[in-house]
Short mmCIF file of C-alpha atoms in Angstrom, two decimals:
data_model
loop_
_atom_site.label_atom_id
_atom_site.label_comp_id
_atom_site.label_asym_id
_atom_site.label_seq_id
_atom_site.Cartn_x
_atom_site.Cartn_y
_atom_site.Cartn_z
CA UNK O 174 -4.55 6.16 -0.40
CA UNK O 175 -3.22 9.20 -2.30
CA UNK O 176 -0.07 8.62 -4.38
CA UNK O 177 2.93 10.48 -3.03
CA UNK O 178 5.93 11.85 -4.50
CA UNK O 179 8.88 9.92 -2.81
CA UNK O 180 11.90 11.29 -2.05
CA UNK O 181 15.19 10.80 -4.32
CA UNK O 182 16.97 7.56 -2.83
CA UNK O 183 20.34 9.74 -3.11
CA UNK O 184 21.33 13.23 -3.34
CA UNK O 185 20.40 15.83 -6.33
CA UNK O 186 24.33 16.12 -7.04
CA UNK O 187 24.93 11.89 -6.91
CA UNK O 188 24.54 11.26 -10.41
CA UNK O 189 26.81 13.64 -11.92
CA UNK O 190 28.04 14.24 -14.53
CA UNK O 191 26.01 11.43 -16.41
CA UNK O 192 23.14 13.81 -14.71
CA UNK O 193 22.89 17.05 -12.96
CA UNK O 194 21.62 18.08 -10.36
CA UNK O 195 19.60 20.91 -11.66
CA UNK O 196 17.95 18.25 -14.88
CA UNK O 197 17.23 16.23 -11.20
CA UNK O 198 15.21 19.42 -10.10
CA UNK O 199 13.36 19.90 -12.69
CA UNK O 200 12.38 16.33 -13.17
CA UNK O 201 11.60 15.15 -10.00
CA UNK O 202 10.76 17.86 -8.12
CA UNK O 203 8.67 19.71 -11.23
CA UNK O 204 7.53 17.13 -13.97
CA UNK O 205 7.05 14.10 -10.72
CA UNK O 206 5.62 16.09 -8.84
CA UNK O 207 3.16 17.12 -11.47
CA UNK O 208 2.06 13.78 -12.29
CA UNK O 209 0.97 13.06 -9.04
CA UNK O 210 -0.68 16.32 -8.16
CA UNK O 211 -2.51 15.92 -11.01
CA UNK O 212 -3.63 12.04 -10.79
CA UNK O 213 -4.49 12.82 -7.34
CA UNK O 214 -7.21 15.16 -8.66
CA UNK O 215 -8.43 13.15 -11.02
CA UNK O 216 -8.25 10.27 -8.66
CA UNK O 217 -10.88 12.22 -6.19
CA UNK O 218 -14.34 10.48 -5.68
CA UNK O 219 -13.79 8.08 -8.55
CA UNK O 220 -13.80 4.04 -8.09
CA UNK O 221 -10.07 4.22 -8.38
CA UNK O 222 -9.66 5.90 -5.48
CA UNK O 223 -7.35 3.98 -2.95
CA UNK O 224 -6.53 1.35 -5.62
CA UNK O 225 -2.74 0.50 -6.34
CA UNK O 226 -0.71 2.37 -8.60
CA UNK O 227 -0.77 -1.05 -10.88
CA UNK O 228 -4.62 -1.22 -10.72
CA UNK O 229 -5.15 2.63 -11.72
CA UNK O 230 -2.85 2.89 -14.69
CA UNK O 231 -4.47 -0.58 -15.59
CA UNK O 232 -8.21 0.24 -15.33
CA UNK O 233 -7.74 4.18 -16.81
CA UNK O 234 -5.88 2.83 -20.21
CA UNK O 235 -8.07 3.15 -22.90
CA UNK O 236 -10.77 4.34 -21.19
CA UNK O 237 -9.63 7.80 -18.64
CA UNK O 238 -6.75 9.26 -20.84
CA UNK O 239 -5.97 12.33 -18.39
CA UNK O 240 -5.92 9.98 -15.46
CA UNK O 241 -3.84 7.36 -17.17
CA UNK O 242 -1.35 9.91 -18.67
CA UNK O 243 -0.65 11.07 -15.00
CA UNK O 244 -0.71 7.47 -13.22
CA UNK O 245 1.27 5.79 -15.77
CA UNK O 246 4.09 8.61 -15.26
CA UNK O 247 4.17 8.37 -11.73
CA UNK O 248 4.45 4.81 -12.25
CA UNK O 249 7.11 4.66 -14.53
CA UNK O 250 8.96 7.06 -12.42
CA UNK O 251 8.79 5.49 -9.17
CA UNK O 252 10.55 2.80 -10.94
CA UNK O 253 13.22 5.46 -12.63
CA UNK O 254 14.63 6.63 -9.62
CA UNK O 255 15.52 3.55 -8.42
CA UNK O 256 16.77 1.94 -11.77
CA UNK O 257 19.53 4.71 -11.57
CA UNK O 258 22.36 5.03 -8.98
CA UNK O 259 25.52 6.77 -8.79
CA UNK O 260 28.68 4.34 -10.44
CA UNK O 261 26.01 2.51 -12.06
CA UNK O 262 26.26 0.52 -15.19
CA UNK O 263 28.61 -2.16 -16.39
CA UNK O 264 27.51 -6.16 -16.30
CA UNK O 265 24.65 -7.14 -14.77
CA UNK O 266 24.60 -9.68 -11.96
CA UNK O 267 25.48 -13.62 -12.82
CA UNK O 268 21.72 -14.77 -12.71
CA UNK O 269 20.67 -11.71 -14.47
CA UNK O 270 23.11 -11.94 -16.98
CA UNK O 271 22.37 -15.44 -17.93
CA UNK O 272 18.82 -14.04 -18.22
CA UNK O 273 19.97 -11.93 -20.93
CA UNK O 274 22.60 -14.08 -22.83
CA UNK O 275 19.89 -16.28 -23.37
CA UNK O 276 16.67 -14.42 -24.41
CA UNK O 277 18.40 -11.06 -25.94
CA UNK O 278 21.87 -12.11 -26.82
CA UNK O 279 24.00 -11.39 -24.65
CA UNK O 280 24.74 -7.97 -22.92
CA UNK O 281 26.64 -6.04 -26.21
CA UNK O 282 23.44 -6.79 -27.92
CA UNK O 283 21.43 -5.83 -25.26
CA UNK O 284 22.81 -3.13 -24.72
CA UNK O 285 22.96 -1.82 -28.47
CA UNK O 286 19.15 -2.88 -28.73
CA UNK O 287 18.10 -0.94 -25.89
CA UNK O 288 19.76 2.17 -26.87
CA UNK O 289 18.11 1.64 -30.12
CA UNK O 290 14.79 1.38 -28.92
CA UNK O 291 15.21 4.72 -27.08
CA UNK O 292 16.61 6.20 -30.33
CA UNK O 293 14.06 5.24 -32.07
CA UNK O 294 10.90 6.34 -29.83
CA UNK O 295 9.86 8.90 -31.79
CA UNK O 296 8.94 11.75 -29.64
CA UNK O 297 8.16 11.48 -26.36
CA UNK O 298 8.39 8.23 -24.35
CA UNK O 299 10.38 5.31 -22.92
CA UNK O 300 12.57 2.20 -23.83
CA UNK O 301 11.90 -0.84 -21.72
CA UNK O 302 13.14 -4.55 -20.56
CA UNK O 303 10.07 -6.29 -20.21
CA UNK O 304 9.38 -9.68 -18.75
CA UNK O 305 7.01 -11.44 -21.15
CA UNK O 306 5.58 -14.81 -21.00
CA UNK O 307 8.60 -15.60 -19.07
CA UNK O 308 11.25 -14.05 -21.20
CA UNK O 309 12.85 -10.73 -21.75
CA UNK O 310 11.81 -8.30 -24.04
CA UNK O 311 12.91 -4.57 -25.02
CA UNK O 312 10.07 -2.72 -26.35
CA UNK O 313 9.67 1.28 -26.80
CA UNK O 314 6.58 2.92 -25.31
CA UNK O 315 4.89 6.56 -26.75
CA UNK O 316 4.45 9.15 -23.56
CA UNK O 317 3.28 7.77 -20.62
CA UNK O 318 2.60 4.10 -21.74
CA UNK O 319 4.24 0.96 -20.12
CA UNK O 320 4.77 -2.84 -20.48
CA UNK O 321 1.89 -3.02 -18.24
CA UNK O 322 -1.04 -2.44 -21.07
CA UNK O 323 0.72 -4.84 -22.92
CA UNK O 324 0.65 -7.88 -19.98
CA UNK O 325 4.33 -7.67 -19.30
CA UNK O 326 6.40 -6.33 -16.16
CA UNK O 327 9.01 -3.86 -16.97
CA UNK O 328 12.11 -4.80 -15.00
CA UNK O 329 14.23 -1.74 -16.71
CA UNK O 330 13.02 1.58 -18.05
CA UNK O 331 14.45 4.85 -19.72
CA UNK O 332 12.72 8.09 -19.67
CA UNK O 333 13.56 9.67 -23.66
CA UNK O 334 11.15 12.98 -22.65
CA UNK O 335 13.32 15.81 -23.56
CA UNK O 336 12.75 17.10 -19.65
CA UNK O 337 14.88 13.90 -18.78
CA UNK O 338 18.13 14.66 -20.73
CA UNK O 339 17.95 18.09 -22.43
CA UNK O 340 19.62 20.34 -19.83
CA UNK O 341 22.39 17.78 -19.82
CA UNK O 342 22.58 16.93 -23.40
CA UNK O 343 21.03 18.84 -25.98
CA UNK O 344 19.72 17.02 -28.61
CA UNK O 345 22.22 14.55 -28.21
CA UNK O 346 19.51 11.26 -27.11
CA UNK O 347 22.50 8.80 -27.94
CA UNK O 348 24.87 10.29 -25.73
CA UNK O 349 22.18 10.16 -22.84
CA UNK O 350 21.08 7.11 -23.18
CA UNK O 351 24.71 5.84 -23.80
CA UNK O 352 25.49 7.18 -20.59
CA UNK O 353 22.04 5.73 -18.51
CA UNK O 354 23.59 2.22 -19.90
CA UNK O 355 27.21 2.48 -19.09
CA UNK O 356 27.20 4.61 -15.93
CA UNK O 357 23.66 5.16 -14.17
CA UNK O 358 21.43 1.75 -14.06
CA UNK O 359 21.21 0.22 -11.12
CA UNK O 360 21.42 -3.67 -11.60
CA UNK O 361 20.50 -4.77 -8.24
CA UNK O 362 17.07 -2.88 -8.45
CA UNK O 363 16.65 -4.64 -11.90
CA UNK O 364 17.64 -8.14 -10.55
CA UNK O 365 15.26 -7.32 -7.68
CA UNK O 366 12.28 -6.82 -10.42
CA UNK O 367 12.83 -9.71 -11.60
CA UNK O 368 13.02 -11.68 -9.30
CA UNK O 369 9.28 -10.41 -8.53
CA UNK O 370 8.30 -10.73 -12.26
CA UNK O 371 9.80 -14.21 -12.94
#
């Protein structure tokens, strides 16, 4: 079972102007692609061969960094694709919601706390809404590295490599992740990932 590059779930343009279509190039069809290419490779004739994505970046953390690197980032953006969508944003759904009132404060907090995190990765990496021993958690990730290592599910990520937002934004992380909050993410994939994490 090779990994695979999927296919965008809308069109290159869709996102616009929270994202362009040519930082959607680049990303997915360049820095994706990459990933997988190059896990592939490393994948060949090892004992993670034709293992899930979950059991590769699992087993290669800590002890295959080239092949975890390149797993982990195909994992993450599998997800990433699918946590955005065009008129995205706003409230979450009821349940969902609730979810958050309750274990991160409500969804101003939320909100302000994830951008935060993704502020404050330094360098490379991600912010994240974890589950965690049954409750929600934002945590920030270096590079490639996900709530998986750490035993919890991510049910919401944000990419904070430069490759994701520089084209569109400069320097300007804040904006971008501003933007990924109030106008990209797409709740019903996060209520759906949680419903499979809870």
């Amino acid at each position: 079972m090779t990994l695979t590059l999927p296919e965008l779930p809308y069109a290159y343009d869709a996102l616009g102007p929270y994202m362009s279509k040519e930082t959607l190039e680049f990303h997915h069809d360049k820095h994706h692609k990459t990933y997988v290419d190059t896990a592939n490779k490393l994948l060949e004739g090892s004992e993670l061969e034709g293992k899930s994505i979950e059991e590769i970046v699992k087993a290669s953390h800590g002890s295959n960094q080239p092949l975890f690197n390149n797993a982990a980032q195909h994992f993450n953006h599998l997800h990433f694709w699918n946590w955005l969508k065009p008129n995205g944003g706003g409230q979450p759904p009821a349940a969902l919601a609730k979810k958050i009132d309750e274990d991160l404060g409500g969804y101003e907090k939320f909100k302000a706390d994830f951008v935060q995190a993704g502020i404050g990765q330094f360098g490379s990496g991600w912010a994240w809404v974890a589950v965690k021993d049954g409750k929600l958690a934002i945590m920030k990730t270096p590079n490639g590295e996900n709530p998986l290592v750490h035993g919890a599910k991510p049910i919401l990520g944000v990419d904070v490599w430069e490759h994701s937002y520089y084209i569109d934004y400069r320097n300007r992380r804040p904006d971008y992740l501003k933007a990924f909050v109030e106008n990209m993410i797409n709740w019903e994939y996060v209520e759906k990932l949680y419903g499979e994490a809870k």
